[in-house]
PDB file of C-alpha atoms in Angstrom:
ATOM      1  CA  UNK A 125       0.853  85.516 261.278  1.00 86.00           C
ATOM      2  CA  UNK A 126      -1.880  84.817 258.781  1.00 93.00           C
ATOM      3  CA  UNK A 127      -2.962  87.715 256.316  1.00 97.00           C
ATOM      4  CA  UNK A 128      -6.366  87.891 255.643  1.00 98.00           C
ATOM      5  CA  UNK A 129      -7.367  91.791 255.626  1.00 98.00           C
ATOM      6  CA  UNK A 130      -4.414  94.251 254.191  1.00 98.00           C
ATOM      7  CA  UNK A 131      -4.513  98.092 254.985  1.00 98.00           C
ATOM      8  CA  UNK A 132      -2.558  99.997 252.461  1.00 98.00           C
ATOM      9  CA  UNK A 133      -1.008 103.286 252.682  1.00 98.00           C
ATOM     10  CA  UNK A 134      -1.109 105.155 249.086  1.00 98.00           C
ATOM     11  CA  UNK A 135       2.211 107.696 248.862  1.00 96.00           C
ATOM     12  CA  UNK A 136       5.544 106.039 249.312  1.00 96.00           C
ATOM     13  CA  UNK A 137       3.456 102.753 249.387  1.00 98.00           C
ATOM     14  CA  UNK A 138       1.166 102.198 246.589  1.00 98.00           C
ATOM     15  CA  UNK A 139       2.385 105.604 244.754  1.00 98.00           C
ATOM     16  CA  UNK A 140       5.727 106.953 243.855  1.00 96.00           C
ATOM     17  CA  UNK A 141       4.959 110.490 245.161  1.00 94.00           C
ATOM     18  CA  UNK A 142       6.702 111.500 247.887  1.00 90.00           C
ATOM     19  CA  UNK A 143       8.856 113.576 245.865  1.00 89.00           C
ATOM     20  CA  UNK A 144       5.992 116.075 245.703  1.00 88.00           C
ATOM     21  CA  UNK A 145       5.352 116.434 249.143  1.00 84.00           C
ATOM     22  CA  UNK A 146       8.989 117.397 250.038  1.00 81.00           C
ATOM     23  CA  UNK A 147       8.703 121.064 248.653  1.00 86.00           C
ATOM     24  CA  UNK A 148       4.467 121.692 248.637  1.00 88.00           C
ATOM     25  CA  UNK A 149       4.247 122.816 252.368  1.00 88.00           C
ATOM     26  CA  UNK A 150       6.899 125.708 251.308  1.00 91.00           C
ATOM     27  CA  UNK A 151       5.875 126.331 247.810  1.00 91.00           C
ATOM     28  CA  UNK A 152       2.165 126.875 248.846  1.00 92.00           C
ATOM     29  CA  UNK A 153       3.017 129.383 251.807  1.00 92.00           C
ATOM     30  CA  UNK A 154       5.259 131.567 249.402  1.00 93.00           C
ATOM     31  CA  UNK A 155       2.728 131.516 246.981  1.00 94.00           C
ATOM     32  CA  UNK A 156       0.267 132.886 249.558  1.00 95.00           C
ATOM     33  CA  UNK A 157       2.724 135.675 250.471  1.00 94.00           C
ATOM     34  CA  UNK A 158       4.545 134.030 253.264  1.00 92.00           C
ATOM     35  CA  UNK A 159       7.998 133.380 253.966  1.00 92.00           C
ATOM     36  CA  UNK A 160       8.590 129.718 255.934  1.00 90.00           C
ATOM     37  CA  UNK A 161      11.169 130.068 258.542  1.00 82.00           C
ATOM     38  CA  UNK A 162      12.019 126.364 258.791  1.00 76.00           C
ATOM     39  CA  UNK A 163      11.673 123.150 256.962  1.00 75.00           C
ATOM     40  CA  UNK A 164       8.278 122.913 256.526  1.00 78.00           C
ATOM     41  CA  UNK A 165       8.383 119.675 254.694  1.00 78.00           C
ATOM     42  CA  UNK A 166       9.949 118.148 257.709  1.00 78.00           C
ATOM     43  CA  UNK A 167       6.747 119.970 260.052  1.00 81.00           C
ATOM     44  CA  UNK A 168       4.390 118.656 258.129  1.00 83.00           C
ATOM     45  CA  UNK A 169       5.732 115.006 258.035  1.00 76.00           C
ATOM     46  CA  UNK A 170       3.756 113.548 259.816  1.00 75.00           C
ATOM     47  CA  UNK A 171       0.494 115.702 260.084  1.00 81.00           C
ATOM     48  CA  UNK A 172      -2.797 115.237 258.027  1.00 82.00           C
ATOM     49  CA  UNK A 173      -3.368 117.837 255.111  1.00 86.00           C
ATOM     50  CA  UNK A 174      -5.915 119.134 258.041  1.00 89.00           C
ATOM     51  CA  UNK A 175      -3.300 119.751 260.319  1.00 89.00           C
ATOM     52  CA  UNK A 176      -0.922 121.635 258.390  1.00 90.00           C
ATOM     53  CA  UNK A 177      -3.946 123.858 257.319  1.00 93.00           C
ATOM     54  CA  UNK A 178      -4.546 124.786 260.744  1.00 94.00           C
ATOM     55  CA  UNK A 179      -0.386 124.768 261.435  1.00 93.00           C
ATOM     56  CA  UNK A 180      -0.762 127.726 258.843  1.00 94.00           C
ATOM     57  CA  UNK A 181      -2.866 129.779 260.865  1.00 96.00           C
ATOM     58  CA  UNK A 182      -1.821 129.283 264.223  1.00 95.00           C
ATOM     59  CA  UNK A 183       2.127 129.403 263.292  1.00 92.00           C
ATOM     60  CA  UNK A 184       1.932 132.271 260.587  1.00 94.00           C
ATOM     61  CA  UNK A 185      -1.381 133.786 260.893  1.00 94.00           C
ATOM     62  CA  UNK A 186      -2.732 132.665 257.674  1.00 95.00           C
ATOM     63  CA  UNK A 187      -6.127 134.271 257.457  1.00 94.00           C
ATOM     64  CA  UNK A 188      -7.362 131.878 255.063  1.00 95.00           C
ATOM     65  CA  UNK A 189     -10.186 129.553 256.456  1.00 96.00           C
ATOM     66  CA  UNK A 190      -8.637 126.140 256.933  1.00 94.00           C
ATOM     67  CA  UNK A 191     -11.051 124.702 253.708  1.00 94.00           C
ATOM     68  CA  UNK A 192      -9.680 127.544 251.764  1.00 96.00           C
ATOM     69  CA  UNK A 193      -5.935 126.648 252.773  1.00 95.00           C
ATOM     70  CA  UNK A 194      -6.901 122.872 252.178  1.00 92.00           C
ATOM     71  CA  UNK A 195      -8.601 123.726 248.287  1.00 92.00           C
ATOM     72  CA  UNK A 196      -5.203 125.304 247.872  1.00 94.00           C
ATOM     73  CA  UNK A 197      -2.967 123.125 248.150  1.00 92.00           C
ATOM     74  CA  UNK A 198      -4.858 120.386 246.535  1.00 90.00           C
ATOM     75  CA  UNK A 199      -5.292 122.506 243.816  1.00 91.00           C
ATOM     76  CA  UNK A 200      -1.486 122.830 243.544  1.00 90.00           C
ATOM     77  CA  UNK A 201      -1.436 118.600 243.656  1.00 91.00           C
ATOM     78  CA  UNK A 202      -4.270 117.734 241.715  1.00 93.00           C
ATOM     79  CA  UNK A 203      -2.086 117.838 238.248  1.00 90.00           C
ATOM     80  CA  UNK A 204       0.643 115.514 239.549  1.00 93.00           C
ATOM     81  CA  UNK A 205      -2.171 113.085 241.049  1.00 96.00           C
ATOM     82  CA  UNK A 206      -4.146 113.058 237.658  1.00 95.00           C
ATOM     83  CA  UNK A 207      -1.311 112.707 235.140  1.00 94.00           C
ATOM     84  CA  UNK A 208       2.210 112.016 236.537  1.00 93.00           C
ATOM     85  CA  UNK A 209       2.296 109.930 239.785  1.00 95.00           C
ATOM     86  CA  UNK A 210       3.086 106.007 238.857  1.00 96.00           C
ATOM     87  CA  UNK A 211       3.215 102.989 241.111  1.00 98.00           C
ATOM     88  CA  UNK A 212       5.878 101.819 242.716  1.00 97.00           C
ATOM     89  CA  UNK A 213       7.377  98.624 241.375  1.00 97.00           C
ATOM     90  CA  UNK A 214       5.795  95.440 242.223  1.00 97.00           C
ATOM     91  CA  UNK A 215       2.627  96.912 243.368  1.00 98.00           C
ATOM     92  CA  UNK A 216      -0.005  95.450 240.322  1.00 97.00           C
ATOM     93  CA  UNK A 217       1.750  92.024 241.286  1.00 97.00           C
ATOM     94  CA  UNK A 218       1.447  92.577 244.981  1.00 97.00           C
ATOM     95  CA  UNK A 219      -2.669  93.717 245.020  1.00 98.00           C
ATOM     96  CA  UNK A 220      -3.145  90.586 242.310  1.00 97.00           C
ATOM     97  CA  UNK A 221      -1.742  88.030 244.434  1.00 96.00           C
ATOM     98  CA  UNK A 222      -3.617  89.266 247.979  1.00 97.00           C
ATOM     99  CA  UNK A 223      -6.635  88.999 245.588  1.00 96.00           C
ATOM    100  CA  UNK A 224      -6.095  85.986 244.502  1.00 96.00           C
ATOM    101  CA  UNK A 225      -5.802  84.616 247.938  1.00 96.00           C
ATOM    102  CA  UNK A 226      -8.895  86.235 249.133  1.00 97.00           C
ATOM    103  CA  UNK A 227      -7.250  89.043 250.651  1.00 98.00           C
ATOM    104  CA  UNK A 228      -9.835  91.615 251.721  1.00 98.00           C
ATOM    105  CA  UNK A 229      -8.405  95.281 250.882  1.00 98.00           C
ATOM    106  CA  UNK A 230      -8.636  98.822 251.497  1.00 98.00           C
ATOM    107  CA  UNK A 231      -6.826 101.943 251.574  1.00 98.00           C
ATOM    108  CA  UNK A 232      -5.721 104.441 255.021  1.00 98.00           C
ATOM    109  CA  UNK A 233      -4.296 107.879 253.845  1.00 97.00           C
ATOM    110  CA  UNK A 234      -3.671 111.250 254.268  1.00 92.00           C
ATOM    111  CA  UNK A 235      -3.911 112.604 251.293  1.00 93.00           C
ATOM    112  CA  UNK A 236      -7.668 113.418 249.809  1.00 92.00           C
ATOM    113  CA  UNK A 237     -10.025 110.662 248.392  1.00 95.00           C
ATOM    114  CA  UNK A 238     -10.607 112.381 245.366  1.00 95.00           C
ATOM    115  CA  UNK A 239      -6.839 112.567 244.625  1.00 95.00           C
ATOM    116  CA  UNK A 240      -6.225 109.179 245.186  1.00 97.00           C
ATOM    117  CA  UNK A 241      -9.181 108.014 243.312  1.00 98.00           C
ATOM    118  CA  UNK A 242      -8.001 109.883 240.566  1.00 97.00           C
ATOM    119  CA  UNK A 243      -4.292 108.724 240.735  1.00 97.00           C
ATOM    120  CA  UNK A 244      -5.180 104.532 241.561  1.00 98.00           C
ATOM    121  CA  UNK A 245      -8.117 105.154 238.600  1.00 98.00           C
ATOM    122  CA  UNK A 246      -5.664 105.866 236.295  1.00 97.00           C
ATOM    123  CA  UNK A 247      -2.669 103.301 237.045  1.00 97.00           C
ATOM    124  CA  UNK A 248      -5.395 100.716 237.078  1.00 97.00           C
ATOM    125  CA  UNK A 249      -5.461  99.820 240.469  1.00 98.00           C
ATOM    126  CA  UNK A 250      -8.411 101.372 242.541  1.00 98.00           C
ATOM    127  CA  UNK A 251     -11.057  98.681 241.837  1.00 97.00           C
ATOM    128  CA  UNK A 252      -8.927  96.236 243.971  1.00 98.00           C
ATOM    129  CA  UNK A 253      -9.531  98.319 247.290  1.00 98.00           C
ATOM    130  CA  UNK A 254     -13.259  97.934 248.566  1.00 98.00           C
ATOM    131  CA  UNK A 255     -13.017 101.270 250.668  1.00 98.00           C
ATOM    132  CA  UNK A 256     -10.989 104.332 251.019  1.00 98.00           C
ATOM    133  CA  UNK A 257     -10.258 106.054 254.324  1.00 98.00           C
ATOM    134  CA  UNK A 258      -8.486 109.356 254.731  1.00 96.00           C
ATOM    135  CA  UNK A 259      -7.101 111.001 257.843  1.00 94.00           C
ATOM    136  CA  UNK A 260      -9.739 114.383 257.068  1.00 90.00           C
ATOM    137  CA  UNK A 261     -12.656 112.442 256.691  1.00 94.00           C
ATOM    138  CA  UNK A 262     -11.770 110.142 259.352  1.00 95.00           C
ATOM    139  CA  UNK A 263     -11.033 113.380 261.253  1.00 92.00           C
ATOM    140  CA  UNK A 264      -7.343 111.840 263.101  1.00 93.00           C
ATOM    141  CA  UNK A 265      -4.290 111.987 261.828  1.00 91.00           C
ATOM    142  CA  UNK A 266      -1.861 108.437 261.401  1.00 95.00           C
ATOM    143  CA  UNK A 267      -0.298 109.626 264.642  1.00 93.00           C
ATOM    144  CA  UNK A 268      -3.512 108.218 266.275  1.00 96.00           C
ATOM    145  CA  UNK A 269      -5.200 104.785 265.842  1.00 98.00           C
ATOM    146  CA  UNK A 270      -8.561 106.224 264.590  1.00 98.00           C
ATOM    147  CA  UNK A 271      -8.030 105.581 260.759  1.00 98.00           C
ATOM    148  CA  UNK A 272      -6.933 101.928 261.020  1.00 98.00           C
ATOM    149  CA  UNK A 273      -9.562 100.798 263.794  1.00 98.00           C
ATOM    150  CA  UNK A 274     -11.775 102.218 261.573  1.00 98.00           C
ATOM    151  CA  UNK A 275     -10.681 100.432 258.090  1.00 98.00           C
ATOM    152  CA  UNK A 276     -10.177  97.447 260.489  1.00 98.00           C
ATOM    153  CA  UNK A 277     -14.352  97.739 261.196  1.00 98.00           C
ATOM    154  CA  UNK A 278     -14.708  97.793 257.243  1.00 98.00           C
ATOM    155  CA  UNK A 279     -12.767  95.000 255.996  1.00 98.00           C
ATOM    156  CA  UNK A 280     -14.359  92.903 259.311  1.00 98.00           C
ATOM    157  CA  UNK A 281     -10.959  90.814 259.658  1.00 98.00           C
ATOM    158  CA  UNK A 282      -9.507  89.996 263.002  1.00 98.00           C
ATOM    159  CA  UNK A 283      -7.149  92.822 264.106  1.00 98.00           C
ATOM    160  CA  UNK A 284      -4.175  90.410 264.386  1.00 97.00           C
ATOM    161  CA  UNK A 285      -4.597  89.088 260.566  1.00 98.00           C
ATOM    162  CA  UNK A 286      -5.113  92.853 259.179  1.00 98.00           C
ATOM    163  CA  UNK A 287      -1.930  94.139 257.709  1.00 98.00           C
ATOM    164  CA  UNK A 288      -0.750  97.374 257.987  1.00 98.00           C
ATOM    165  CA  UNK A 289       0.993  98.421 254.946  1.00 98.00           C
ATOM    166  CA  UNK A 290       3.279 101.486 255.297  1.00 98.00           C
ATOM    167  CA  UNK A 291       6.148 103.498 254.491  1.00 97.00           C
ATOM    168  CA  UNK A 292       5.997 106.292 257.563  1.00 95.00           C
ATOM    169  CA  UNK A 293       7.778 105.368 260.566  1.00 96.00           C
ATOM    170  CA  UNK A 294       5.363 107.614 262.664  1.00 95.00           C
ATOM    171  CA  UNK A 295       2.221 105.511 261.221  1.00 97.00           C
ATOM    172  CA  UNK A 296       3.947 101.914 261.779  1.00 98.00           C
ATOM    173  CA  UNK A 297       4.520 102.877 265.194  1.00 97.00           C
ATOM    174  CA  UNK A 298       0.877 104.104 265.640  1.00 98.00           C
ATOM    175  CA  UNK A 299      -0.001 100.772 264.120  1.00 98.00           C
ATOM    176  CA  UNK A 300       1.790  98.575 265.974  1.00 98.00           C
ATOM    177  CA  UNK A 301       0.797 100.208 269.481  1.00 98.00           C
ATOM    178  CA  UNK A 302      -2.607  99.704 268.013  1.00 98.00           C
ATOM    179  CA  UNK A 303      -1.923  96.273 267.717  1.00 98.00           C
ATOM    180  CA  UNK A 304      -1.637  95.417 264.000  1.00 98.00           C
ATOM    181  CA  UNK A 305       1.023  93.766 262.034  1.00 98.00           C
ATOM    182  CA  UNK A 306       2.971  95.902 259.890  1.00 98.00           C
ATOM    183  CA  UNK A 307       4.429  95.277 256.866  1.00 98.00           C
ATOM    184  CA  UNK A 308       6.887  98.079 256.179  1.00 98.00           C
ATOM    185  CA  UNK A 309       7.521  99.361 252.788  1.00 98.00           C
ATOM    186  CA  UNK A 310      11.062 100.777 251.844  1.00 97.00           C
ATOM    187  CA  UNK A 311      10.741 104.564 250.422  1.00 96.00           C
ATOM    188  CA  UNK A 312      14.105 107.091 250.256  1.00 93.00           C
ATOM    189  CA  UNK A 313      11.929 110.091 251.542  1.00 89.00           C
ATOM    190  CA  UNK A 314      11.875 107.827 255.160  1.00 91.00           C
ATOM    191  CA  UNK A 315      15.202 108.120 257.087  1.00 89.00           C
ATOM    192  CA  UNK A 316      14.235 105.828 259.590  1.00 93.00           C
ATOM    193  CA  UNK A 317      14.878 103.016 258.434  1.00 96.00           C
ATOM    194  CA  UNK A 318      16.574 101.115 261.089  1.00 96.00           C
ATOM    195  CA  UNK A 319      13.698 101.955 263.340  1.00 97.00           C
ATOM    196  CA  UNK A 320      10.911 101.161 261.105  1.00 97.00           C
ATOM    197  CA  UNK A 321      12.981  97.814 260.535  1.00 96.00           C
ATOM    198  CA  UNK A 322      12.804  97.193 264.385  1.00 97.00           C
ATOM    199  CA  UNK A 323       9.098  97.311 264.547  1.00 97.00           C
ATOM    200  CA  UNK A 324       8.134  96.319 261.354  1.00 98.00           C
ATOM    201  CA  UNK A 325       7.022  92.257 261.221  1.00 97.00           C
ATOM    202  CA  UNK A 326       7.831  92.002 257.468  1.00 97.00           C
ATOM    203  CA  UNK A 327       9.700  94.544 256.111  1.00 98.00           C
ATOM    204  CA  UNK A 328       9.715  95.167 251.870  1.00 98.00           C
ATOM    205  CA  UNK A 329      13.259  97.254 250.153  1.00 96.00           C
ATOM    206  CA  UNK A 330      10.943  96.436 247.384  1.00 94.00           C
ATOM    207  CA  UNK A 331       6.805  95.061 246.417  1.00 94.00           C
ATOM    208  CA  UNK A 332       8.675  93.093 244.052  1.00 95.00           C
ATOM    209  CA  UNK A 333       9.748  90.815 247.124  1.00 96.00           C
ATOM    210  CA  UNK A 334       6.009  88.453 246.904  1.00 94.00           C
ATOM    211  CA  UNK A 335       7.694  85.676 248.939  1.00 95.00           C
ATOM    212  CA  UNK A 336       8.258  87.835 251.537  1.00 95.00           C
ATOM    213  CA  UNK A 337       4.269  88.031 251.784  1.00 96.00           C
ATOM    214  CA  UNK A 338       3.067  84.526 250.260  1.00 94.00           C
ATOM    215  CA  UNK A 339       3.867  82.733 253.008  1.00 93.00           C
ATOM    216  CA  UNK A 340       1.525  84.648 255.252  1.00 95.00           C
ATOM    217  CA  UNK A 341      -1.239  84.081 252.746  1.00 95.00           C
ATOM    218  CA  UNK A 342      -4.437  82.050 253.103  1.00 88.00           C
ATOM    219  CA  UNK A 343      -3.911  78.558 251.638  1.00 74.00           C
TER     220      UNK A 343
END
């Protein structure tokens, strides 16, 4: 395997924030006058902030539209996203060395551009990606190909030297039926480990662990 495009995943990857996303599926529906009557942080797992919008409305009968349930819960992020969230360890030394090597770079998510931009702006880190693609503008969730075929078509790397970099085990399976190489990222919030470790073709407890990467690098 030979890296020469890298596809990065931003929360439990790139960003320490999956903390906030165990509780906001629950917090926001109570604070819309609605009781959950399961684990909705466990629903919503692997959906796009899209589909929990419209999981909302079908599921409770939110009347919201699904922009207004969408502006809501951003709303309830956006503080977190601009001040708080920090980089997991190892990831300014990780983007500077795929750089280095000519690396091309960009970013696959489900979480909105404009809180990404704001959270990678601030830790110093979003002029290293040359695109950002999210799961609502893309319009397909990481449970379908769509959003790495089409970050694939940006970077303009062959499929099997484009890096997949996640922490999800449902988006490094998509990936890897898809056809990419992964290169799983360890994060607590992901139980799966043992799975993920399975598919995974490099697979990081830390970003600290660079050799675990250089030797896939262009010489």
């Amino acid at each position: 395997m030979r890296i020469r495009g890298a596809i990065f995943d931003v929360d439990g990857t790139l960003l320490d924030s999956m903390f906030i996303w165990d509780t906001i599926g629950e917090t926001y529906l109570r604070s819309i006058g609605y009781e959950p009557r399961e684990k909705l942080n466990e629903v919503f797992k692997n959906m796009s902030l899209f589909q929990a919008a419209r999981y909302y409305r079908t599921e409770y009968g939110v009347t919201l539209s699904i922009d207004e349930i969408m502006n809501g819960v951003n709303a309830m992020l956006e503080r977190y996203y601009r001040f708080e969230v920090s980089l997991k360890p190892g990831v300014a030394e990780l983007l500077a060395q795929l750089q280095v090597s000519g690396v091309k770079l960009c970013i696959a998510t489900a979480t909105d551009r404009y809180l990404v931009e704001a959270a990678l702006e601030r830790c110093g880190v979003l002029s290293c990606f040359g695109a950002i693609f999210t799961c609502n503008e893309v319009g397909h969730g990481k449970d379908e190909p769509d959003i790495f075929e089409e970050a694939l078509r940006f970077l303009g790397t062959e499929k099997a030297e484009t890096v997949v970099f996640d922490d999800a085990l449902y988006a490094v399976r998509t990936a890897k039926e898809a056809g990419f190489p992964v290169a799983a990222v360890y994060d607590s919030h992901e139980k799966a480990q043992d799975q993920i470790r399975m598919l995974a073709d490099v697979y990081l407890e830390e970003l600290t662990q660079l050799d675990k990467i250089r030797k896939y690098l262009p010489a």
